[in-house]
Amino acid sequence: MAKRKLQRFTEIGTFKNVVQLENGKPFKGNWKKAFFKNDNPLILELACGKGEYSVNLGRKYPDKNFLGIDYKGNRIWVGAKMALDENLDNVGFLRIQIQNLLDYFEAGEVDEIWLTFPDPQAQSPLERKRLTNPTFLQKYKTVTKAKGYMHLKTDNDGFYDYTLEKIAELKFLIEEQTTDVYKTHPGDEILAIKTHYERLYLQKGKNINYVKFKFS
């Protein structure tokens, strides 16, 4: 297993659709034209893992750009390889720590953000690591265009409730929310996209929470 991880980590260095660490900084403010070679909307998938949402959204919306962001190269490899094999030129990946987001994107550069099944960091002292704490949410607001949207899907009820509290504190506008997305949105093709972890949670009968909100 360790050998395969190392091989994948090495291989993504050769992928044209993957940018790593400092190499991403020159794209700041110009991801659409310099990286994707177009002027289409830019959507981020934060903590993308294997990039299931980026790849599936890229398939459905060839007129939009999707950039998956994560720090674990062996996971990024899965989505990046799939996008390359399918010639999805509108799907790319950036390997960075999410707390450094402002070093890689200009204010208002992003059109929309997805956050799917992040680590809930359930222990209270780890609140600073939760990807929907106020510090992170303010960074997302900064890089997203005025009144841009963010989506969250999570199996963790506590993390979901915590996120709703922070959205309210920051006075962001909730457009949609549900504690059982497959019950309330049975025909939604986008929300039906499933990550690796989501499939595991569903097999255990876990409900899936979802919220879509607008940065005010």
Short mmCIF file of C-alpha atoms in Angstrom, two decimals:
data_model
loop_
_atom_site.label_atom_id
_atom_site.label_comp_id
_atom_site.label_asym_id
_atom_site.label_seq_id
_atom_site.Cartn_x
_atom_site.Cartn_y
_atom_site.Cartn_z
CA MET A 1 0.00 0.00 0.00
CA ALA A 2 2.78 2.44 0.95
CA LYS A 3 4.58 1.69 -2.31
CA ARG A 4 1.46 2.41 -4.35
CA LYS A 5 0.92 5.70 -2.53
CA LEU A 6 4.49 6.71 -3.29
CA GLN A 7 4.08 5.76 -6.95
CA ARG A 8 0.90 7.81 -7.25
CA PHE A 9 2.45 10.75 -5.47
CA THR A 10 5.35 10.68 -7.92
CA GLU A 11 3.11 10.21 -10.94
CA ILE A 12 0.88 13.24 -10.30
CA GLY A 13 4.00 15.34 -10.78
CA THR A 14 3.79 14.40 -14.46
CA PHE A 15 0.04 15.08 -14.85
CA LYS A 16 -0.76 18.19 -16.87
CA ASN A 17 -3.99 18.70 -14.91
CA VAL A 18 -2.33 18.80 -11.48
CA VAL A 19 -0.57 21.82 -9.96
CA GLN A 20 1.32 21.43 -6.70
CA LEU A 21 2.17 23.84 -3.91
CA GLU A 22 4.26 26.86 -4.95
CA ASN A 23 3.68 26.10 -8.63
CA GLY A 24 0.09 27.19 -8.19
CA LYS A 25 0.86 30.72 -7.02
CA PRO A 26 1.58 32.15 -10.51
CA PHE A 27 -2.01 31.22 -11.49
CA LYS A 28 -3.45 33.50 -8.80
CA GLY A 29 -6.03 35.78 -10.42
CA ASN A 30 -5.76 34.01 -13.77
CA TRP A 31 -6.83 30.38 -13.31
CA LYS A 32 -9.46 30.52 -16.03
CA LYS A 33 -7.28 31.79 -18.85
CA ALA A 34 -3.82 30.58 -17.80
CA PHE A 35 -4.74 27.08 -16.59
CA PHE A 36 -8.06 26.20 -18.25
CA LYS A 37 -7.46 28.36 -21.36
CA ASN A 38 -10.97 29.86 -21.33
CA ASP A 39 -13.12 32.36 -19.46
CA ASN A 40 -15.73 29.94 -18.12
CA PRO A 41 -16.94 29.95 -14.49
CA LEU A 42 -14.52 28.53 -11.92
CA ILE A 43 -15.86 26.10 -9.30
CA LEU A 44 -13.73 24.72 -6.45
CA GLU A 45 -14.13 21.38 -4.69
CA LEU A 46 -12.38 21.80 -1.34
CA ALA A 47 -10.97 18.78 0.50
CA CYS A 48 -11.78 16.94 -2.70
CA GLY A 49 -10.22 13.59 -1.78
CA LYS A 50 -10.46 11.46 -4.91
CA GLY A 51 -12.20 14.27 -6.77
CA GLU A 52 -15.50 12.54 -7.42
CA TYR A 53 -17.46 15.77 -7.49
CA SER A 54 -14.97 17.61 -9.69
CA VAL A 55 -14.91 14.81 -12.26
CA ASN A 56 -18.66 14.21 -12.30
CA LEU A 57 -19.50 17.91 -12.47
CA GLY A 58 -16.94 18.27 -15.25
CA ARG A 59 -18.72 15.58 -17.22
CA LYS A 60 -22.08 17.28 -16.83
CA TYR A 61 -20.93 20.86 -17.41
CA PRO A 62 -18.27 21.13 -20.13
CA ASP A 63 -18.83 24.91 -20.15
CA LYS A 64 -17.56 25.29 -16.57
CA ASN A 65 -14.14 24.80 -14.97
CA PHE A 66 -13.71 22.56 -11.91
CA LEU A 67 -10.67 22.60 -9.66
CA GLY A 68 -10.34 20.01 -6.89
CA ILE A 69 -8.19 21.03 -3.95
CA ASP A 70 -6.60 18.67 -1.43
CA TYR A 71 -3.21 18.04 0.13
CA LYS A 72 -3.06 14.25 -0.25
CA GLY A 73 -1.51 13.48 -3.60
CA ASN A 74 -2.34 9.77 -3.66
CA ARG A 75 -6.05 10.63 -3.42
CA ILE A 76 -5.88 13.41 -6.01
CA TRP A 77 -4.28 10.87 -8.36
CA VAL A 78 -7.59 9.00 -8.69
CA GLY A 79 -9.62 11.94 -9.99
CA ALA A 80 -6.78 13.43 -12.00
CA LYS A 81 -6.12 10.14 -13.80
CA MET A 82 -9.81 9.72 -14.56
CA ALA A 83 -10.05 13.25 -15.96
CA LEU A 84 -6.99 12.68 -18.15
CA ASP A 85 -8.27 9.36 -19.45
CA GLU A 86 -11.59 10.99 -20.38
CA ASN A 87 -9.98 14.14 -21.84
CA LEU A 88 -11.86 16.36 -19.40
CA ASP A 89 -9.93 19.55 -20.04
CA ASN A 90 -12.29 21.44 -17.72
CA VAL A 91 -11.18 19.45 -14.65
CA GLY A 92 -7.97 20.14 -12.76
CA PHE A 93 -6.45 19.66 -9.31
CA LEU A 94 -4.41 21.81 -6.95
CA ARG A 95 -2.40 20.20 -4.14
CA ILE A 96 -2.21 22.68 -1.28
CA GLN A 97 -3.30 23.16 2.32
CA ILE A 98 -6.72 24.82 2.27
CA GLN A 99 -5.73 27.33 4.93
CA ASN A 100 -3.40 28.86 2.31
CA LEU A 101 -6.25 29.49 -0.14
CA LEU A 102 -5.71 33.26 -0.25
CA ASP A 103 -2.18 32.74 -1.58
CA TYR A 104 -3.58 31.05 -4.70
CA PHE A 105 -6.77 32.94 -5.57
CA GLU A 106 -7.60 36.62 -5.96
CA ALA A 107 -10.64 38.16 -4.32
CA GLY A 108 -13.77 37.32 -6.30
CA GLU A 109 -11.98 34.92 -8.65
CA VAL A 110 -14.12 31.87 -7.80
CA ASP A 111 -17.75 31.46 -8.88
CA GLU A 112 -18.85 28.65 -6.56
CA ILE A 113 -17.51 26.24 -3.92
CA TRP A 114 -18.28 22.64 -2.98
CA LEU A 115 -17.22 20.99 0.30
CA THR A 116 -18.06 17.30 0.42
CA PHE A 117 -17.58 15.09 3.49
CA PRO A 118 -14.66 16.89 5.14
CA ASP A 119 -13.15 15.59 8.36
CA PRO A 120 -15.56 16.98 11.01
CA GLN A 121 -12.75 17.41 13.56
CA ALA A 122 -15.32 16.50 16.19
CA GLN A 123 -13.22 17.15 19.29
CA SER A 124 -13.86 20.68 20.51
CA PRO A 125 -10.18 21.78 20.78
CA LEU A 126 -9.86 21.08 17.06
CA GLU A 127 -12.46 23.68 16.05
CA ARG A 128 -9.74 25.73 14.37
CA LYS A 129 -9.27 22.84 11.95
CA ARG A 130 -12.93 22.55 11.01
CA LEU A 131 -13.27 23.67 7.41
CA THR A 132 -16.40 25.67 8.15
CA ASN A 133 -15.12 27.63 11.13
CA PRO A 134 -15.44 31.42 10.71
CA THR A 135 -11.80 31.86 9.67
CA PHE A 136 -12.19 29.43 6.79
CA LEU A 137 -15.61 30.74 5.81
CA GLN A 138 -14.28 34.27 5.56
CA LYS A 139 -11.50 33.05 3.28
CA TYR A 140 -14.04 31.31 1.05
CA LYS A 141 -16.08 34.51 0.95
CA THR A 142 -13.02 36.51 -0.04
CA VAL A 143 -12.11 34.37 -3.05
CA THR A 144 -15.73 33.93 -4.20
CA LYS A 145 -17.54 36.49 -6.31
CA ALA A 146 -20.19 38.70 -4.72
CA LYS A 147 -23.20 36.65 -3.67
CA GLY A 148 -21.52 33.44 -4.82
CA TYR A 149 -22.71 30.08 -3.52
CA MET A 150 -21.18 27.39 -1.36
CA HIS A 151 -22.46 23.82 -0.94
CA LEU A 152 -21.78 21.39 1.91
CA LYS A 153 -22.61 17.69 2.07
CA THR A 154 -21.77 15.78 5.26
CA ASP A 155 -22.83 12.67 7.12
CA ASN A 156 -21.82 14.19 10.44
CA ASP A 157 -24.87 15.72 12.14
CA GLY A 158 -22.80 17.63 14.68
CA PHE A 159 -20.60 19.17 12.02
CA TYR A 160 -23.69 20.09 10.01
CA ASP A 161 -25.30 21.82 13.01
CA TYR A 162 -22.02 23.58 13.77
CA THR A 163 -21.84 24.85 10.19
CA LEU A 164 -25.40 26.17 10.31
CA GLU A 165 -24.51 28.07 13.49
CA LYS A 166 -21.51 29.70 11.83
CA ILE A 167 -23.49 30.57 8.71
CA ALA A 168 -26.02 32.34 10.93
CA GLU A 169 -23.31 34.14 12.90
CA LEU A 170 -21.77 35.49 9.71
CA LYS A 171 -25.20 36.38 8.33
CA PHE A 172 -24.83 34.37 5.15
CA LEU A 173 -28.07 33.50 3.36
CA ILE A 174 -29.19 29.86 3.32
CA GLU A 175 -30.87 28.91 0.05
CA GLU A 176 -31.46 25.21 0.73
CA GLN A 177 -30.96 22.89 3.69
CA THR A 178 -31.92 19.33 4.55
CA THR A 179 -30.91 16.58 6.93
CA ASP A 180 -31.80 13.87 4.40
CA VAL A 181 -30.80 14.93 0.90
CA TYR A 182 -31.96 11.74 -0.83
CA LYS A 183 -35.41 12.02 0.71
CA THR A 184 -35.91 15.70 -0.09
CA HIS A 185 -34.05 15.86 -3.44
CA PRO A 186 -34.68 12.42 -5.03
CA GLY A 187 -34.34 13.59 -8.63
CA ASP A 188 -31.38 15.95 -8.28
CA GLU A 189 -28.55 14.63 -10.50
CA ILE A 190 -25.93 16.88 -8.94
CA LEU A 191 -26.70 16.02 -5.32
CA ALA A 192 -26.87 12.36 -6.34
CA ILE A 193 -23.12 12.37 -7.09
CA LYS A 194 -21.54 10.16 -4.44
CA THR A 195 -18.04 10.23 -3.04
CA HIS A 196 -16.23 7.11 -1.84
CA TYR A 197 -16.94 7.97 1.78
CA GLU A 198 -20.55 8.83 1.10
CA ARG A 199 -21.18 5.38 -0.32
CA LEU A 200 -19.80 3.85 2.87
CA TYR A 201 -22.04 6.03 5.03
CA LEU A 202 -25.12 5.20 2.96
CA GLN A 203 -24.41 1.48 3.28
CA LYS A 204 -24.61 1.96 7.04
CA GLY A 205 -27.97 3.72 6.69
CA LYS A 206 -26.60 7.14 7.57
CA ASN A 207 -28.56 10.25 6.59
CA ILE A 208 -26.76 12.82 4.43
CA ASN A 209 -27.00 16.50 5.34
CA TYR A 210 -26.82 19.27 2.76
CA VAL A 211 -26.81 23.06 2.85
CA LYS A 212 -26.44 25.60 0.07
CA PHE A 213 -25.78 29.18 1.12
CA LYS A 214 -24.87 32.49 -0.38
CA PHE A 215 -22.06 34.77 0.80
CA SER A 216 -23.68 38.10 1.67
#
